[in-house]
Short mmCIF file of C-alpha atoms and ligand atoms in Angstrom, two decimals:
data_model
loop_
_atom_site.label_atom_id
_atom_site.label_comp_id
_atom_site.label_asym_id
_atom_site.label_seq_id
_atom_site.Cartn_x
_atom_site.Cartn_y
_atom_site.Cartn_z
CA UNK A 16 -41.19 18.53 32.30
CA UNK A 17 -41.71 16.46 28.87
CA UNK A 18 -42.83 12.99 29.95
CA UNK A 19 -42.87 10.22 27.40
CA UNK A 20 -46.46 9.34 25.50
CA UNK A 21 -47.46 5.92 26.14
CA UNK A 22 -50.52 5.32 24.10
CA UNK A 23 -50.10 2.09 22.33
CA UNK A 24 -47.02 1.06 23.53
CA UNK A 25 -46.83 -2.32 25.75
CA UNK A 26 -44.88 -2.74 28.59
CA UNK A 27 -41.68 -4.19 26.97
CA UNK A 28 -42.12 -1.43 23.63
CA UNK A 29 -41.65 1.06 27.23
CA UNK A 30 -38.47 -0.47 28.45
CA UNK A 31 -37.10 -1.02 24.97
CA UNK A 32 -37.49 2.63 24.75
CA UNK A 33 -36.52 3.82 28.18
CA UNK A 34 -33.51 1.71 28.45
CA UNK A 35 -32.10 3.58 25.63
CA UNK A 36 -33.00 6.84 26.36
CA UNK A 37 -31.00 6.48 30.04
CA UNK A 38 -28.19 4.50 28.18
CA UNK A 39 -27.59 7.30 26.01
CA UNK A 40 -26.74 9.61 28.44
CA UNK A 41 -23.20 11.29 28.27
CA UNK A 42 -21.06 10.64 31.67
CA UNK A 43 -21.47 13.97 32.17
CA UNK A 44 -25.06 14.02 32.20
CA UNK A 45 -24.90 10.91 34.17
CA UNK A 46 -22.29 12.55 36.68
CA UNK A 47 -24.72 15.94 37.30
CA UNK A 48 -28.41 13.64 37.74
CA UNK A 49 -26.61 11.68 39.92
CA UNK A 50 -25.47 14.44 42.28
CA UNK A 51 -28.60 16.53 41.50
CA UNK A 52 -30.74 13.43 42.39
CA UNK A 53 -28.26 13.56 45.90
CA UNK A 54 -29.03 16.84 46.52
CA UNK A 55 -32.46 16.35 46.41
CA UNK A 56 -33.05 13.34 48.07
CA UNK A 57 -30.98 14.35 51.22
CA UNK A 58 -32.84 17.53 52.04
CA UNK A 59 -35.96 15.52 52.35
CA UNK A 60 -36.81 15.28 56.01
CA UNK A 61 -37.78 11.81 55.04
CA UNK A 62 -34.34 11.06 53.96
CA UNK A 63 -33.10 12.53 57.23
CA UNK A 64 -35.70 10.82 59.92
CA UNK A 65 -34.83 7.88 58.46
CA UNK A 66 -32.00 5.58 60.20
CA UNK A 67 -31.79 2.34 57.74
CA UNK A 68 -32.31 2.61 54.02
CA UNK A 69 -32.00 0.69 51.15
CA UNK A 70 -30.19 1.79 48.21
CA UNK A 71 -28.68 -0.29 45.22
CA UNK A 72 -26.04 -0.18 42.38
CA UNK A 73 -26.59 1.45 39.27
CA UNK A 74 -26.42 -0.72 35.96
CA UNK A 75 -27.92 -0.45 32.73
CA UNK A 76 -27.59 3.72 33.04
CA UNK A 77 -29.80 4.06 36.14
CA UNK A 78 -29.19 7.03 38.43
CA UNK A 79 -26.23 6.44 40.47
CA UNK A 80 -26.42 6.82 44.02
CA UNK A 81 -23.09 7.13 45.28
CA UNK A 82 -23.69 10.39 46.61
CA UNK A 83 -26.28 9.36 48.18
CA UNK A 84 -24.93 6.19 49.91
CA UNK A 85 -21.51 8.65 50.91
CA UNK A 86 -24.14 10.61 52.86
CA UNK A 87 -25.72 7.88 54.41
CA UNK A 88 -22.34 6.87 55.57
CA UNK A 89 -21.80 10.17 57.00
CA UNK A 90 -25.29 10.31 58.67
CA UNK A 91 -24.48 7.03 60.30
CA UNK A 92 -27.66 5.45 58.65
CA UNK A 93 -27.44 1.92 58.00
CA UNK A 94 -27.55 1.41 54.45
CA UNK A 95 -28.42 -1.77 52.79
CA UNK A 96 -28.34 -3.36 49.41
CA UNK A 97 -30.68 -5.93 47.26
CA UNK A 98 -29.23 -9.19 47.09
CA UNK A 99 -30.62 -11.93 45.08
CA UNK A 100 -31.81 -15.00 47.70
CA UNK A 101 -29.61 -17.96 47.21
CA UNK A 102 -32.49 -20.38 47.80
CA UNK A 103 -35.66 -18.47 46.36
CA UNK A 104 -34.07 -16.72 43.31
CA UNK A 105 -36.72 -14.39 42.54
CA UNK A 106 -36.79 -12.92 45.96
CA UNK A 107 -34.51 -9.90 47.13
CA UNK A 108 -32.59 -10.08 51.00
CA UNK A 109 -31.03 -7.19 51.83
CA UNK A 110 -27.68 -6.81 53.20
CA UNK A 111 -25.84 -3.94 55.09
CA UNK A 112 -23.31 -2.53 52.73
CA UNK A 113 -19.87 -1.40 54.40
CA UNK A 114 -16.31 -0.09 54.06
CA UNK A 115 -15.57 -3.33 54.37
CA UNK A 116 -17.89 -5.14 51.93
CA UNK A 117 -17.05 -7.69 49.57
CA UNK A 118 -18.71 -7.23 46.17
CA UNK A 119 -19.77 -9.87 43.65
CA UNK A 120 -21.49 -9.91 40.09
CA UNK A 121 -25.19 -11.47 40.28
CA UNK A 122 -26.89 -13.68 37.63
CA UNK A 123 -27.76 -10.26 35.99
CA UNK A 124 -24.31 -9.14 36.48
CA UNK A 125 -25.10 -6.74 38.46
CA UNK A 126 -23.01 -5.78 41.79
CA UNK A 127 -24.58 -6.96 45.22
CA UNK A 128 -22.58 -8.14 48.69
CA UNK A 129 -21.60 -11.34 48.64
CA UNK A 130 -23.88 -13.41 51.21
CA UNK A 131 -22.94 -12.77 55.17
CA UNK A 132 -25.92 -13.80 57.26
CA UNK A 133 -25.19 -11.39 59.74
CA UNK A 134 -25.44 -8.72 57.60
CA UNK A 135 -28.37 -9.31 56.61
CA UNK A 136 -31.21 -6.27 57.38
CA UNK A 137 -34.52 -7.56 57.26
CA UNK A 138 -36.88 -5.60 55.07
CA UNK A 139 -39.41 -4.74 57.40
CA UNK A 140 -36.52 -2.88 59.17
CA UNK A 141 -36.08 -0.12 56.69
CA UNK A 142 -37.76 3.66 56.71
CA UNK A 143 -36.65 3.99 53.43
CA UNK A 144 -36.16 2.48 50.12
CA UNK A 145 -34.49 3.54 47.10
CA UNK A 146 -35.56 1.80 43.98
CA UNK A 147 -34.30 1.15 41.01
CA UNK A 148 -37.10 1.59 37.73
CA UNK A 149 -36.98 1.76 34.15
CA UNK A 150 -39.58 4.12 33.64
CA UNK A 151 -42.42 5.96 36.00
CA UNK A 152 -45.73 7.88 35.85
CA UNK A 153 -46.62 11.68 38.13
CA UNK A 154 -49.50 9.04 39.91
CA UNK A 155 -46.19 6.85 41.47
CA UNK A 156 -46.85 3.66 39.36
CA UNK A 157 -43.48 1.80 38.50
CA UNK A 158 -42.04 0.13 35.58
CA UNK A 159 -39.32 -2.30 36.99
CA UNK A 160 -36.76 -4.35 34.37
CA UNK A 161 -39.33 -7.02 34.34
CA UNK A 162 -38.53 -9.72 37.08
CA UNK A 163 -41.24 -8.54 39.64
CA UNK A 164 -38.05 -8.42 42.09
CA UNK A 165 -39.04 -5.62 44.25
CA UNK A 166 -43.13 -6.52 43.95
CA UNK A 167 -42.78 -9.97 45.60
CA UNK A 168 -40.89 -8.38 48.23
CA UNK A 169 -43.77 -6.11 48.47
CA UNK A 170 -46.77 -7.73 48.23
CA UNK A 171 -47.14 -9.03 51.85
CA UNK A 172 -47.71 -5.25 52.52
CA UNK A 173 -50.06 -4.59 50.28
CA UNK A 174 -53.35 -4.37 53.61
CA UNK A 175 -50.62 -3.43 56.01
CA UNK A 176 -50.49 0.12 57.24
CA UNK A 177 -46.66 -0.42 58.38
CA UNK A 178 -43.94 -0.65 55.53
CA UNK A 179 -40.92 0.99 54.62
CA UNK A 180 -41.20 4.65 52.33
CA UNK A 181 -40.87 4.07 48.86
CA UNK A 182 -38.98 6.45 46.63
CA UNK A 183 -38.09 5.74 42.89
CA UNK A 184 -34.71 7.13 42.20
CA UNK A 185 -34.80 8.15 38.13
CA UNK A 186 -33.74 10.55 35.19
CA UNK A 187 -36.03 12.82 34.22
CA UNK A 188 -35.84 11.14 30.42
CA UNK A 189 -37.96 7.99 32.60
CA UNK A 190 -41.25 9.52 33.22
CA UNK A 191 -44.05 8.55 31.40
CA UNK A 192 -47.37 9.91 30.84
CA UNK A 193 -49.44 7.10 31.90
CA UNK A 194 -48.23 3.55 32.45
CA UNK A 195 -50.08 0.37 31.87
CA UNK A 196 -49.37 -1.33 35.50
CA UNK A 197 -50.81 -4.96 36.49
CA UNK A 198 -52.56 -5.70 39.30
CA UNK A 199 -49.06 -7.28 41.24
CA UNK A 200 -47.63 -3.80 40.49
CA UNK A 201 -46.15 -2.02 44.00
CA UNK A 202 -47.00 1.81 43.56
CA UNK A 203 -44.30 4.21 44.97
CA UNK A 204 -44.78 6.64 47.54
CA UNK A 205 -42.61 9.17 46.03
CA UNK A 206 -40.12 9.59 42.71
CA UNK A 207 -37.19 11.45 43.05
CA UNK A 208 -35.31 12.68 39.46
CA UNK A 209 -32.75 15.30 39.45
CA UNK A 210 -35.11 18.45 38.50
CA UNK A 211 -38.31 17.41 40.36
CA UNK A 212 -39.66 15.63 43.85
CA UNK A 213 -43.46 13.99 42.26
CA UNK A 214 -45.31 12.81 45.50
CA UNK A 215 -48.17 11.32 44.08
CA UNK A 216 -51.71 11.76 45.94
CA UNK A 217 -53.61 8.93 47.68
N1 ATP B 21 -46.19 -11.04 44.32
C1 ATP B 21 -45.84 -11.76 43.26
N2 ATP B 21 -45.82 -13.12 43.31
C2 ATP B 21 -45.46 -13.85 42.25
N3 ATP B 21 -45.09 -13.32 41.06
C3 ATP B 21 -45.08 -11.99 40.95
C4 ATP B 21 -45.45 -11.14 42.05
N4 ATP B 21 -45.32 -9.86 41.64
C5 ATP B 21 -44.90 -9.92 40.35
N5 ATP B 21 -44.76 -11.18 39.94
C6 ATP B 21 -44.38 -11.63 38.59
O1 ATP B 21 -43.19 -10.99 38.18
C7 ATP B 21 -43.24 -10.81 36.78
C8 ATP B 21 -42.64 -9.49 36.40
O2 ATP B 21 -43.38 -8.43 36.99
P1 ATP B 21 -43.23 -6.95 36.46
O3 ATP B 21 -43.35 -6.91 34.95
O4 ATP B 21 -44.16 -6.06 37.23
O5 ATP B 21 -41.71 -6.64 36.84
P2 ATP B 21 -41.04 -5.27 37.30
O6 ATP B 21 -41.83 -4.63 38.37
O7 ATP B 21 -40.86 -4.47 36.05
O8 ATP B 21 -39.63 -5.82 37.80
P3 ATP B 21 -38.57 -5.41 38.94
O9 ATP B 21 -39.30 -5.01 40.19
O10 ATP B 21 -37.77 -6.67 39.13
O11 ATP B 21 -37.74 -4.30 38.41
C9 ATP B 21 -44.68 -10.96 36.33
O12 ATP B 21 -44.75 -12.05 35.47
C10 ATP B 21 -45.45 -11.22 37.61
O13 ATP B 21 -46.39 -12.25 37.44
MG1 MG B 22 -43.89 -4.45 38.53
#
């Protein structure tokens, strides 16, 4: 699979450049990763062990996951989704997403649930969690859309042998040769795109 050269490009020429690609995608194209990526993803007896997972809601033409989150449902898993914290607002909660869940537009405008404390899942909780990235490399390092979101969640694991699975969710148009990462930067366990499963060695 062609991956994108990165040689002399910074980390915001990569987004610039990634965030088009994946926003140029036809529906159609959109429609078939996003139930490739599904088909993938859930055959994974990693996918399957696992009882609570995070997910989230596509924007700016990531992967969708609605497949995904359907089979979740189905499997009885309890899926959650990134919520911005009210207090800290460059931390994540995650909350359990429902039939019944009420749906609001962030700061971002992105979707998330709107705030229940009971439904919130703590994150040390999850097997599994699906994250969104803007671009990725075969060793697992991920580019993110630049707020460290997902790395400040993750960087009280960084000596702990315990944490939730990682798996970026991505088109195939996001992998990079080689990405500059910093030293804050949360590698990923696994990347899942709709033509290949990279599970990077450690
Ligand atoms: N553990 C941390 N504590 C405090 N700040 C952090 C931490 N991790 C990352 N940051 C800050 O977040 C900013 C953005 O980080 P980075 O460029 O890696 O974002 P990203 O991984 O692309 O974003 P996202 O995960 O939200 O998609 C950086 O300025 C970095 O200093
Ligand atoms: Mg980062």
């Amino acid at each position: 699979m062609a991956s994108l050269p990165s040689e002399g490009l910074s980390r915001g020429d990569l987004r610039k450049r990634l965030r088009t690609q994946r926003n140029s995608l036809t529906p159609e194209a959109q429609h078939d990763a996003a139930h490739m990526l599904a088909e993938q993803l859930t055959k994974l007896p990693e996918w399957q062990r696992a009882n609570t997972v995070a997910a989230y809601l596509e924007n700016d033409g990531e992967v969708g996951l609605q497949a995904v989150i359907n089979s979740a449902n189905q499997a009885d898993k309890i899926l959650s989704l990134p919520v911005i914290h009210p207090f800290n607002r460059q931390h994540l909660l995650f909350l359990r997403y429902h039939q019944n869940t009420v749906l609001t537009r962030n700061r971002f405008n992105i979707q998330e649930p709107v705030l229940r404390c009971p439904d919130v899942v703590p994150f040390s909780h999850h097997q599994l969690i699906l994250m969104p990235l803007v671009g990725f490399d075969a060793d697992g390092n991920r580019l993110g859309m630049g707020g460290g979101f997902y790395d400040r969640v993750l960087a009280p694991y960084r000596h702990r042998e315990n944490r939730p699975l990682l798996i970026g969710t991505a088109h195939d148009c996001q992998h990079v040769d080689h990405l500059p990462i910093e030293p804050w930067d949360f590698p990923l366990d696994m990347v899942i795109t709709p033509s290949h499963v990279f599970r990077p060695a450690r």
